[in-house]
Coordinates of C-alpha atoms in Angstrom, one line a residue:
Chain B
M1 CA 6.3 -16.4 -10.4
E2 CA 8.4 -17.9 -12.6
I3 CA 9.1 -14.7 -15.1
L4 CA 10.2 -13.1 -11.9
G5 CA 12.9 -15.8 -11.2
Q6 CA 13.5 -15.8 -15.4
D7 CA 14.5 -11.9 -14.7
R8 CA 16.5 -12.4 -11.3
R9 CA 18.3 -15.2 -13.1
E10 CA 19.7 -13.0 -15.2
G11 CA 20.2 -10.1 -12.6
L12 CA 23.8 -9.9 -12.5
G13 CA 23.9 -8.8 -15.7
R14 CA 20.6 -7.6 -18.2
K15 CA 20.9 -7.5 -21.7
A16 CA 21.3 -3.5 -21.3
S17 CA 24.6 -4.4 -19.8
S18 CA 27.0 -5.4 -22.5
R19 CA 27.8 -2.9 -24.7
F20 CA 27.8 0.6 -22.3
S21 CA 29.1 -0.7 -19.6
L22 CA 32.1 -2.7 -21.0
F23 CA 32.9 0.6 -22.7
L24 CA 32.5 2.4 -19.5
L25 CA 34.5 -0.1 -17.4
T26 CA 37.2 -0.2 -20.7
A27 CA 38.1 3.5 -20.1
V28 CA 38.3 2.9 -16.1
A29 CA 40.9 0.2 -16.2
V30 CA 43.0 2.4 -18.6
L31 CA 42.7 5.5 -16.7
L32 CA 43.5 3.5 -13.8
L33 CA 46.6 2.1 -15.9
F34 CA 47.4 5.8 -17.2
S35 CA 47.4 7.2 -13.5
S36 CA 49.5 4.3 -12.3
L37 CA 51.9 5.1 -14.7
Y38 CA 52.3 8.6 -13.5
S39 CA 52.4 7.9 -9.8
A40 CA 53.3 3.7 -9.7
Q41 CA 54.2 4.4 -5.8
A42 CA 51.0 6.2 -5.1
S43 CA 50.4 5.6 -1.5
V44 CA 46.9 4.8 -2.1
F45 CA 47.7 2.3 -4.8
R46 CA 50.2 0.8 -2.3
K47 CA 47.5 0.6 0.6
A48 CA 44.9 -0.9 -1.9
R49 CA 47.7 -3.2 -2.5
E50 CA 48.8 -4.1 0.9
N51 CA 45.1 -4.4 1.9
A52 CA 44.4 -7.1 -1.0
M53 CA 47.4 -8.9 0.1
D54 CA 46.9 -9.0 4.0
A55 CA 43.4 -10.2 2.9
A56 CA 44.4 -12.9 0.5
A57 CA 47.1 -14.0 2.5
P58 CA 44.6 -16.5 4.9
I59 CA 43.5 -18.1 1.6
L60 CA 46.9 -18.8 0.0
S61 CA 48.8 -20.0 3.1
F62 CA 45.7 -22.6 3.2
L63 CA 46.2 -23.4 0.0
S64 CA 50.0 -23.2 -0.5
G65 CA 50.3 -26.0 2.2
P66 CA 48.9 -29.0 0.2
I67 CA 50.3 -27.1 -2.9
T68 CA 53.8 -27.7 -1.2
Y69 CA 53.1 -31.4 0.0
V70 CA 52.3 -32.4 -3.7
D71 CA 55.5 -30.4 -5.1
G72 CA 57.5 -32.4 -3.0
M73 CA 56.0 -35.8 -3.9
V74 CA 56.3 -35.0 -7.2
G75 CA 60.2 -34.0 -6.0
K76 CA 60.8 -37.3 -4.6
I77 CA 59.6 -39.4 -7.2
G78 CA 61.8 -37.7 -9.6
D79 CA 64.5 -38.1 -6.6
Y80 CA 63.8 -41.9 -7.0
F81 CA 64.8 -42.2 -10.8
R82 CA 67.9 -39.9 -9.7
V83 CA 69.6 -41.2 -7.0
L84 CA 72.6 -42.4 -7.9
E85 CA 74.0 -39.4 -9.9
Q86 CA 72.8 -37.3 -7.1
N87 CA 74.7 -39.5 -4.5
D88 CA 77.7 -39.0 -6.4
A89 CA 77.6 -35.4 -7.2
L90 CA 76.5 -35.3 -3.4
R91 CA 79.9 -37.2 -2.4
Q92 CA 82.0 -34.9 -4.2
E93 CA 80.4 -31.8 -3.0
N94 CA 80.6 -33.1 0.6
A95 CA 84.9 -33.4 0.0
E96 CA 84.9 -29.6 -1.5
L97 CA 82.9 -28.5 1.4
R98 CA 85.2 -30.3 4.2
Q99 CA 88.2 -28.3 2.3
W100 CA 86.2 -25.1 2.4
M101 CA 85.3 -26.1 6.4
D102 CA 88.9 -26.3 7.2
E103 CA 89.8 -23.2 5.9
A104 CA 86.8 -21.8 7.3
L105 CA 88.1 -22.7 10.7
A106 CA 91.4 -21.3 10.3
L107 CA 89.7 -18.2 9.5
R108 CA 87.6 -17.7 12.3
E109 CA 90.5 -18.2 14.6
T110 CA 92.1 -15.5 12.8
I111 CA 89.6 -13.1 13.1
A112 CA 88.6 -14.1 16.8
A113 CA 92.2 -13.0 17.2
Y114 CA 91.6 -9.7 15.1
E115 CA 88.5 -8.9 17.4
Q116 CA 90.1 -9.3 20.4
L117 CA 92.1 -5.7 19.4
Q118 CA 90.8 -2.7 21.0
T119 CA 90.3 -1.1 17.8
Y120 CA 87.8 -3.5 16.7
Q121 CA 84.1 -2.4 16.4
A122 CA 81.7 -5.6 16.1
P123 CA 79.2 -4.5 12.7
P124 CA 75.6 -4.4 14.1
N125 CA 73.6 -7.8 13.8
A126 CA 70.9 -8.7 11.6
R127 CA 68.2 -9.8 13.4
P128 CA 66.4 -11.8 11.1
V129 CA 62.7 -13.2 10.4
D130 CA 61.9 -16.0 8.7
A131 CA 58.8 -17.0 6.7
F132 CA 57.4 -19.2 4.3
V133 CA 56.4 -18.4 0.5
I134 CA 52.6 -18.5 0.7
G135 CA 52.2 -16.8 -2.9
E136 CA 54.4 -16.1 -6.1
T137 CA 53.2 -13.9 -9.5
N138 CA 53.2 -16.5 -12.4
D139 CA 53.3 -13.5 -14.7
A140 CA 55.4 -13.0 -17.6
F141 CA 56.6 -9.7 -16.2
A142 CA 55.8 -9.3 -12.7
H143 CA 58.0 -11.3 -10.5
S144 CA 57.4 -11.6 -7.1
M145 CA 56.7 -13.6 -4.0
L146 CA 54.4 -13.4 -1.1
V147 CA 55.6 -14.0 2.2
N148 CA 54.0 -14.7 5.5
A149 CA 55.6 -12.3 7.9
G150 CA 54.3 -8.5 7.5
M151 CA 55.0 -5.5 10.0
Q152 CA 54.1 -7.3 12.6
K153 CA 57.1 -9.1 12.8
N154 CA 58.6 -5.6 12.0
I155 CA 59.5 -6.2 8.6
K156 CA 59.9 -2.8 6.6
R157 CA 60.1 -2.3 3.0
G158 CA 63.5 -2.4 1.5
Q159 CA 65.0 -5.1 3.8
A160 CA 66.8 -7.9 1.9
V161 CA 65.6 -11.7 1.3
I162 CA 67.4 -14.4 1.1
D163 CA 67.0 -18.3 1.3
D164 CA 69.7 -20.9 2.0
R165 CA 71.2 -20.2 -1.5
G166 CA 71.8 -16.7 -1.3
L167 CA 69.7 -13.6 -2.1
V168 CA 65.8 -14.0 -3.5
G169 CA 65.2 -10.5 -3.6
R170 CA 63.7 -7.3 -1.2
I171 CA 60.8 -6.3 0.4
V172 CA 58.6 -4.2 -1.7
E173 CA 55.1 -4.0 -0.1
T174 CA 54.5 -4.5 4.1
G175 CA 51.0 -5.6 5.2
A176 CA 50.4 -6.5 8.4
H177 CA 50.9 -10.3 8.7
A178 CA 51.9 -10.7 4.9
S179 CA 55.2 -8.8 2.7
R180 CA 55.7 -8.9 -0.8
V181 CA 59.5 -9.7 -2.4
L182 CA 60.2 -8.3 -5.7
L183 CA 62.4 -10.8 -7.3
L184 CA 66.3 -9.9 -8.9
T185 CA 64.4 -11.0 -12.4
D186 CA 61.6 -8.3 -12.2
I187 CA 62.1 -5.7 -14.7
Q188 CA 61.9 -3.2 -11.6
S189 CA 64.7 -4.6 -9.9
R190 CA 67.7 -2.7 -9.0
V191 CA 70.1 -3.9 -6.4
P192 CA 73.7 -2.5 -6.2
V193 CA 76.6 -5.3 -6.2
Y194 CA 79.9 -6.0 -6.7
I195 CA 81.9 -8.5 -8.2
E196 CA 84.8 -10.2 -6.4
G197 CA 88.0 -10.1 -7.4
A198 CA 87.6 -7.7 -10.4
E199 CA 86.1 -4.7 -7.2
V200 CA 83.7 -3.8 -9.9
E201 CA 80.6 -2.0 -8.5
G202 CA 77.8 -2.0 -10.3
I203 CA 73.8 -2.2 -10.2
L204 CA 72.1 -5.8 -10.9
V205 CA 69.1 -4.9 -13.3
G206 CA 66.2 -7.5 -13.9
R207 CA 65.1 -8.1 -17.3
T208 CA 62.6 -10.2 -16.7
K209 CA 64.7 -13.3 -17.8
A210 CA 65.9 -16.3 -15.7
H211 CA 69.7 -13.9 -15.6
P212 CA 69.7 -10.5 -14.6
E213 CA 72.2 -8.4 -15.9
I214 CA 74.8 -6.2 -14.1
S215 CA 75.2 -2.4 -15.6
F216 CA 78.0 -0.9 -14.6
I217 CA 78.6 2.4 -12.7
E218 CA 82.0 2.1 -11.7
K219 CA 84.8 1.6 -14.3
D220 CA 84.6 0.3 -17.8
V221 CA 85.3 -3.4 -17.8
Q222 CA 86.1 -3.9 -21.7
G223 CA 88.5 -6.3 -21.8
I224 CA 88.5 -8.0 -18.4
D225 CA 87.2 -11.4 -18.4
L226 CA 84.4 -11.8 -15.6
R227 CA 83.4 -14.9 -16.4
G228 CA 82.5 -17.3 -13.4
Q229 CA 83.4 -14.6 -11.1
R230 CA 80.9 -14.6 -8.0
V231 CA 78.8 -11.5 -7.3
L232 CA 77.8 -9.8 -3.8
T233 CA 75.4 -7.0 -2.7
S234 CA 77.6 -4.1 -2.3
G235 CA 75.5 -2.4 -0.1
A236 CA 75.8 0.9 -2.1
G237 CA 73.1 3.2 -1.2
G238 CA 72.5 2.0 2.2
V239 CA 69.7 -0.5 1.6
L240 CA 70.9 -4.1 1.5
P241 CA 73.7 -5.3 3.7
R242 CA 77.1 -5.8 2.1
G243 CA 78.4 -8.9 0.8
L244 CA 75.0 -11.2 0.8
P245 CA 76.0 -13.6 -2.0
V246 CA 73.9 -13.2 -5.2
G247 CA 75.1 -15.1 -8.0
V248 CA 78.3 -16.2 -10.6
I249 CA 78.7 -14.2 -14.0
S250 CA 77.7 -16.8 -16.6
D251 CA 79.9 -18.3 -19.2
G252 CA 78.0 -16.2 -22.3
E253 CA 79.2 -13.2 -24.2
Q254 CA 81.6 -11.5 -22.4
N255 CA 80.4 -7.6 -22.6
E256 CA 77.1 -9.4 -21.8
M257 CA 77.4 -9.6 -18.0
A258 CA 74.4 -12.0 -17.2
V259 CA 74.2 -13.3 -13.8
N260 CA 73.4 -17.0 -12.7
L261 CA 71.7 -16.4 -9.7
Y262 CA 72.3 -18.9 -6.8
A263 CA 69.1 -18.7 -5.7
N264 CA 66.6 -20.8 -7.3
Y265 CA 63.1 -19.5 -7.2
A266 CA 61.5 -22.7 -8.4
R267 CA 62.5 -24.3 -5.0
T268 CA 62.4 -21.4 -2.7
R269 CA 59.8 -22.5 0.1
M270 CA 61.5 -20.7 2.9
V271 CA 63.3 -17.4 3.2
R272 CA 64.7 -14.7 5.6
V273 CA 64.2 -11.6 5.8
M274 CA 67.1 -9.4 7.2
N275 CA 66.1 -6.9 9.4
Y276 CA 69.2 -5.2 9.0
E277 CA 70.2 -1.6 10.7
F278 CA 72.5 -0.2 8.8
P279 CA 75.8 1.3 10.8
Q280 CA 75.4 5.2 10.3
L281 CA 76.0 8.2 11.4
A282 CA 73.1 10.4 10.7
P283 CA 69.6 9.2 11.4
T284 CA 68.5 6.7 8.7
E285 CA 66.6 8.9 6.3
D286 CA 65.9 5.9 4.0
T287 CA 63.8 4.5 7.2
T288 CA 62.2 7.7 8.2
I289 CA 60.7 8.3 4.7
S290 CA 59.2 5.0 4.7
S291 CA 57.8 5.0 7.3
T292 CA 56.1 8.6 7.3
D293 CA 55.2 6.5 3.8
A294 CA 53.3 3.7 5.8
L295 CA 51.5 6.3 7.7
D296 CA 50.1 8.5 5.3
G297 CA 49.2 5.5 3.0
Chain J
M1 CA 11.6 -22.0 2.8
G2 CA 11.5 -23.5 -0.7
A3 CA 11.9 -20.1 -2.7
R4 CA 14.4 -18.9 -0.8
A5 CA 16.7 -21.9 -1.4
E6 CA 15.6 -21.7 -4.7
G7 CA 16.6 -17.7 -5.0
L8 CA 19.7 -18.3 -3.2
S9 CA 20.5 -21.2 -5.6
R10 CA 20.1 -19.2 -8.6
L11 CA 22.3 -16.4 -7.2
A12 CA 25.0 -18.8 -6.8
K13 CA 24.4 -20.0 -10.4
A14 CA 24.3 -16.6 -12.2
A15 CA 27.4 -15.9 -9.6
T16 CA 29.4 -19.3 -10.7
P17 CA 31.5 -17.9 -13.9
T18 CA 32.5 -14.8 -11.6
A19 CA 33.8 -17.5 -8.9
L20 CA 35.7 -19.1 -11.6
G21 CA 37.2 -16.1 -12.5
L22 CA 38.6 -15.1 -8.9
F23 CA 39.3 -18.8 -8.4
G24 CA 41.8 -18.6 -11.2
V25 CA 43.2 -15.7 -10.4
I26 CA 44.0 -17.0 -6.9
A27 CA 45.4 -19.9 -9.0
L28 CA 48.0 -17.5 -10.4
A29 CA 49.0 -16.2 -7.3
L30 CA 49.8 -19.6 -5.6
P31 CA 53.1 -21.0 -5.5
V32 CA 52.7 -23.9 -8.2
R33 CA 56.1 -24.5 -10.0
L34 CA 54.4 -26.9 -12.4
F35 CA 57.6 -28.8 -13.2
E36 CA 60.5 -27.0 -11.7
G37 CA 58.8 -23.6 -12.9
H38 CA 59.6 -24.8 -16.3
L39 CA 55.9 -24.3 -17.2
P40 CA 53.9 -21.4 -16.9
M41 CA 50.8 -20.9 -15.2
P42 CA 48.0 -20.9 -17.5
V43 CA 46.0 -17.7 -17.4
I44 CA 42.4 -19.5 -16.6
P45 CA 40.6 -16.3 -16.0
L46 CA 41.0 -15.4 -20.1
A47 CA 39.3 -19.3 -20.6
V48 CA 36.5 -17.8 -18.2
V49 CA 36.3 -14.8 -20.1
F50 CA 36.6 -16.3 -23.2
F51 CA 34.1 -18.8 -22.9
W52 CA 31.2 -17.0 -21.0
S53 CA 31.5 -14.1 -23.5
V54 CA 30.8 -16.5 -26.4
Y55 CA 28.4 -18.7 -25.0
A56 CA 26.3 -16.5 -22.5
P57 CA 27.4 -13.2 -21.8
N58 CA 24.7 -12.5 -19.4
Y59 CA 26.7 -15.0 -16.5
L60 CA 29.8 -12.6 -17.0
P61 CA 28.9 -9.0 -17.0
A62 CA 31.6 -6.5 -17.6
L63 CA 31.5 -5.6 -13.7
S64 CA 32.4 -9.2 -13.0
V65 CA 35.2 -9.1 -15.7
F66 CA 36.5 -5.9 -14.3
F67 CA 36.8 -6.6 -10.6
V68 CA 38.4 -9.7 -11.1
G69 CA 41.4 -8.3 -13.7
L70 CA 41.5 -5.9 -10.6
L71 CA 41.8 -8.6 -8.0
Q72 CA 44.8 -9.8 -10.3
D73 CA 46.8 -6.6 -10.4
L74 CA 46.3 -6.3 -6.7
L75 CA 47.8 -9.8 -5.9
S76 CA 50.6 -9.7 -8.3
G77 CA 51.7 -6.4 -7.9
G78 CA 51.5 -5.0 -10.9
P79 CA 50.1 -1.6 -12.1
L80 CA 46.6 -1.3 -11.3
G81 CA 44.3 -1.7 -14.2
L82 CA 46.1 -4.0 -16.4
W83 CA 44.6 -7.3 -17.0
P84 CA 40.8 -5.2 -16.6
A85 CA 41.9 -3.7 -19.5
V86 CA 43.1 -6.7 -21.2
Y87 CA 40.0 -8.9 -20.2
L88 CA 37.5 -6.3 -21.3
I89 CA 39.6 -5.4 -24.5
T90 CA 39.1 -9.4 -25.0
Q91 CA 36.0 -9.3 -23.9
Y92 CA 34.4 -6.6 -26.2
I93 CA 36.3 -8.4 -29.2
V94 CA 35.1 -12.2 -28.2
L95 CA 31.7 -10.3 -27.8
S96 CA 31.7 -8.4 -31.4
Q97 CA 32.4 -12.1 -33.1
R98 CA 30.5 -14.5 -30.9
F99 CA 28.1 -15.1 -33.9
Y100 CA 30.6 -17.0 -35.5
F101 CA 31.6 -18.7 -32.9
L102 CA 28.1 -20.2 -31.4
G103 CA 27.2 -23.7 -32.5
R104 CA 30.7 -24.4 -34.5
E105 CA 33.0 -27.4 -33.3
Q106 CA 35.4 -26.8 -30.5
R107 CA 38.2 -27.0 -32.8
V108 CA 36.9 -23.3 -33.9
V109 CA 36.4 -22.6 -30.8
W110 CA 39.7 -23.5 -29.9
L111 CA 41.1 -21.5 -32.8
G112 CA 39.4 -18.6 -31.8
F113 CA 41.0 -18.8 -28.4
A114 CA 44.6 -18.9 -29.5
L115 CA 43.6 -15.7 -31.7
A116 CA 42.1 -13.8 -28.4
A117 CA 45.2 -15.0 -26.1
A118 CA 47.4 -14.1 -29.0
G119 CA 45.6 -10.5 -29.0
A120 CA 45.8 -10.4 -25.3
G121 CA 49.6 -11.1 -24.8
I122 CA 49.8 -8.8 -27.3
I123 CA 47.6 -5.8 -25.6
L124 CA 49.6 -6.7 -22.4
W125 CA 53.1 -6.5 -24.0
L126 CA 52.5 -3.1 -25.8
I127 CA 51.1 -1.6 -22.2
M128 CA 53.9 -3.4 -20.4
S129 CA 56.6 -2.3 -22.6
L130 CA 55.4 1.1 -22.7
M131 CA 55.3 1.7 -19.0
S132 CA 58.6 0.3 -18.5
G133 CA 60.2 2.2 -21.5
V134 CA 62.1 -0.7 -23.3
L135 CA 60.8 -3.5 -25.4
L136 CA 60.4 -6.3 -23.0
P137 CA 61.6 -10.0 -24.3
I138 CA 58.4 -11.4 -25.4
R139 CA 59.7 -15.1 -24.6
S140 CA 57.9 -15.6 -21.5
L141 CA 54.8 -14.1 -22.4
A142 CA 54.6 -16.8 -25.0
L143 CA 54.9 -19.7 -23.1
Q144 CA 52.0 -18.5 -20.6
M145 CA 49.7 -17.6 -23.5
L146 CA 50.7 -20.9 -25.1
A147 CA 50.1 -23.0 -22.2
T148 CA 46.7 -21.4 -21.5
V149 CA 45.7 -22.1 -25.3
A150 CA 47.3 -25.9 -24.6
I151 CA 45.0 -26.4 -21.7
Y152 CA 41.7 -24.3 -22.8
P153 CA 40.1 -27.4 -24.6
A154 CA 39.8 -29.2 -21.3
F155 CA 38.4 -25.7 -19.7
G156 CA 36.4 -25.7 -22.8
F157 CA 34.5 -28.8 -22.2
A158 CA 34.6 -28.2 -18.4
F159 CA 32.8 -25.5 -18.6
S160 CA 30.3 -26.5 -21.3
H161 CA 29.6 -29.3 -19.0
L162 CA 28.8 -27.0 -15.8
H163 CA 27.2 -24.5 -18.0
R164 CA 24.6 -27.0 -19.8
R165 CA 24.0 -29.1 -17.2
V166 CA 24.5 -27.1 -13.9
L167 CA 23.4 -22.9 -14.7
V168 CA 21.2 -23.7 -17.4
E169 CA 19.3 -26.4 -15.8
A170 CA 16.7 -25.4 -13.6

């Protein structure tokens, strides 16, 4: 009996396991890797990822609760030590915001007057969906977050995700109850933006660093000092709505065009998915493609 | 009854390293922001793979390593096969060197882990650079591997106690 038990204890990987299966599985992994290289968006892989995401969502949301709590506690302890300077900063910010509020109220009146005009057509309303961040890819290269809202809440691929500060990223995978948000810093992230003031359009490209960079497509900006200018989504390509705040051009080298994002990924807990229908004359090709894609997979 | 309970406990013990690896993957997917995101999350599965490859390879067969890596790929949204390849190559290298580490001081093993983590980081960087077509910045990866190496002694201590006191003891 005892010898049998001895055998069974090693049942998970008998002696012979080591070399052969190691080689075999490494070969399988490398093959998988190369096939994902050539078909990164293959529906099989995407389906697998979406299923895994759905399966892991309950575990992740269960575990992320206490983590958020502890994080909040740690944050509070930090706040105790910085309460004076924070108070000062807030007072200053409040004063500035009051001026902005006056200006906004005046603008609202003006806009209301314009909207009375016959020719005015209201832009389609966004129907935002709120969601909590339940997971995050703490990887060196992949930068994404999982949120607890999916197809059941009518979330689709390509939709913009914002938090209280600005654009966070866009939806790239949707499960039934969870979705993946590709952050602006991810190497795969490409977001059409424009720079306020200069009216220059470009593409915000993720570089896996904290500050994504703008690569220009529209016009040469050599010699124009754009540092400190606001960057907003341009809506080009018809995926993200126009005018979502993204960040400001950082103070570094003039030609570098790195962007300080408004979004602070270390603090992003709650996000809003912009369920935005683009105003279009022709039927939206993009959404039909993605929906058939989802059906295929 | 007794025999069945014993069998179950044996199974649980045999599956513990695999479960720890899977737990490490879940930990990587959780929104833990250590020091407001300034400190990257250590790659716990790498420590699991290293430890059990050195001390008791039977407890962590290649198949387990493969699935731990695959789950990590699925949850991180990266290309499938990336982490299985990294972990399996690490396991292969460690297995070929394990007799050097057996019975050595923890400091030496730690150094070995640092080398293994560096190797894994280089493989990861090469694959990702190849796939994205540009040479990727190495800083965040280096920081993550540093965090993993820095925390390894704690894991090594915990794992060796777990292994000696719980898993091997009948």
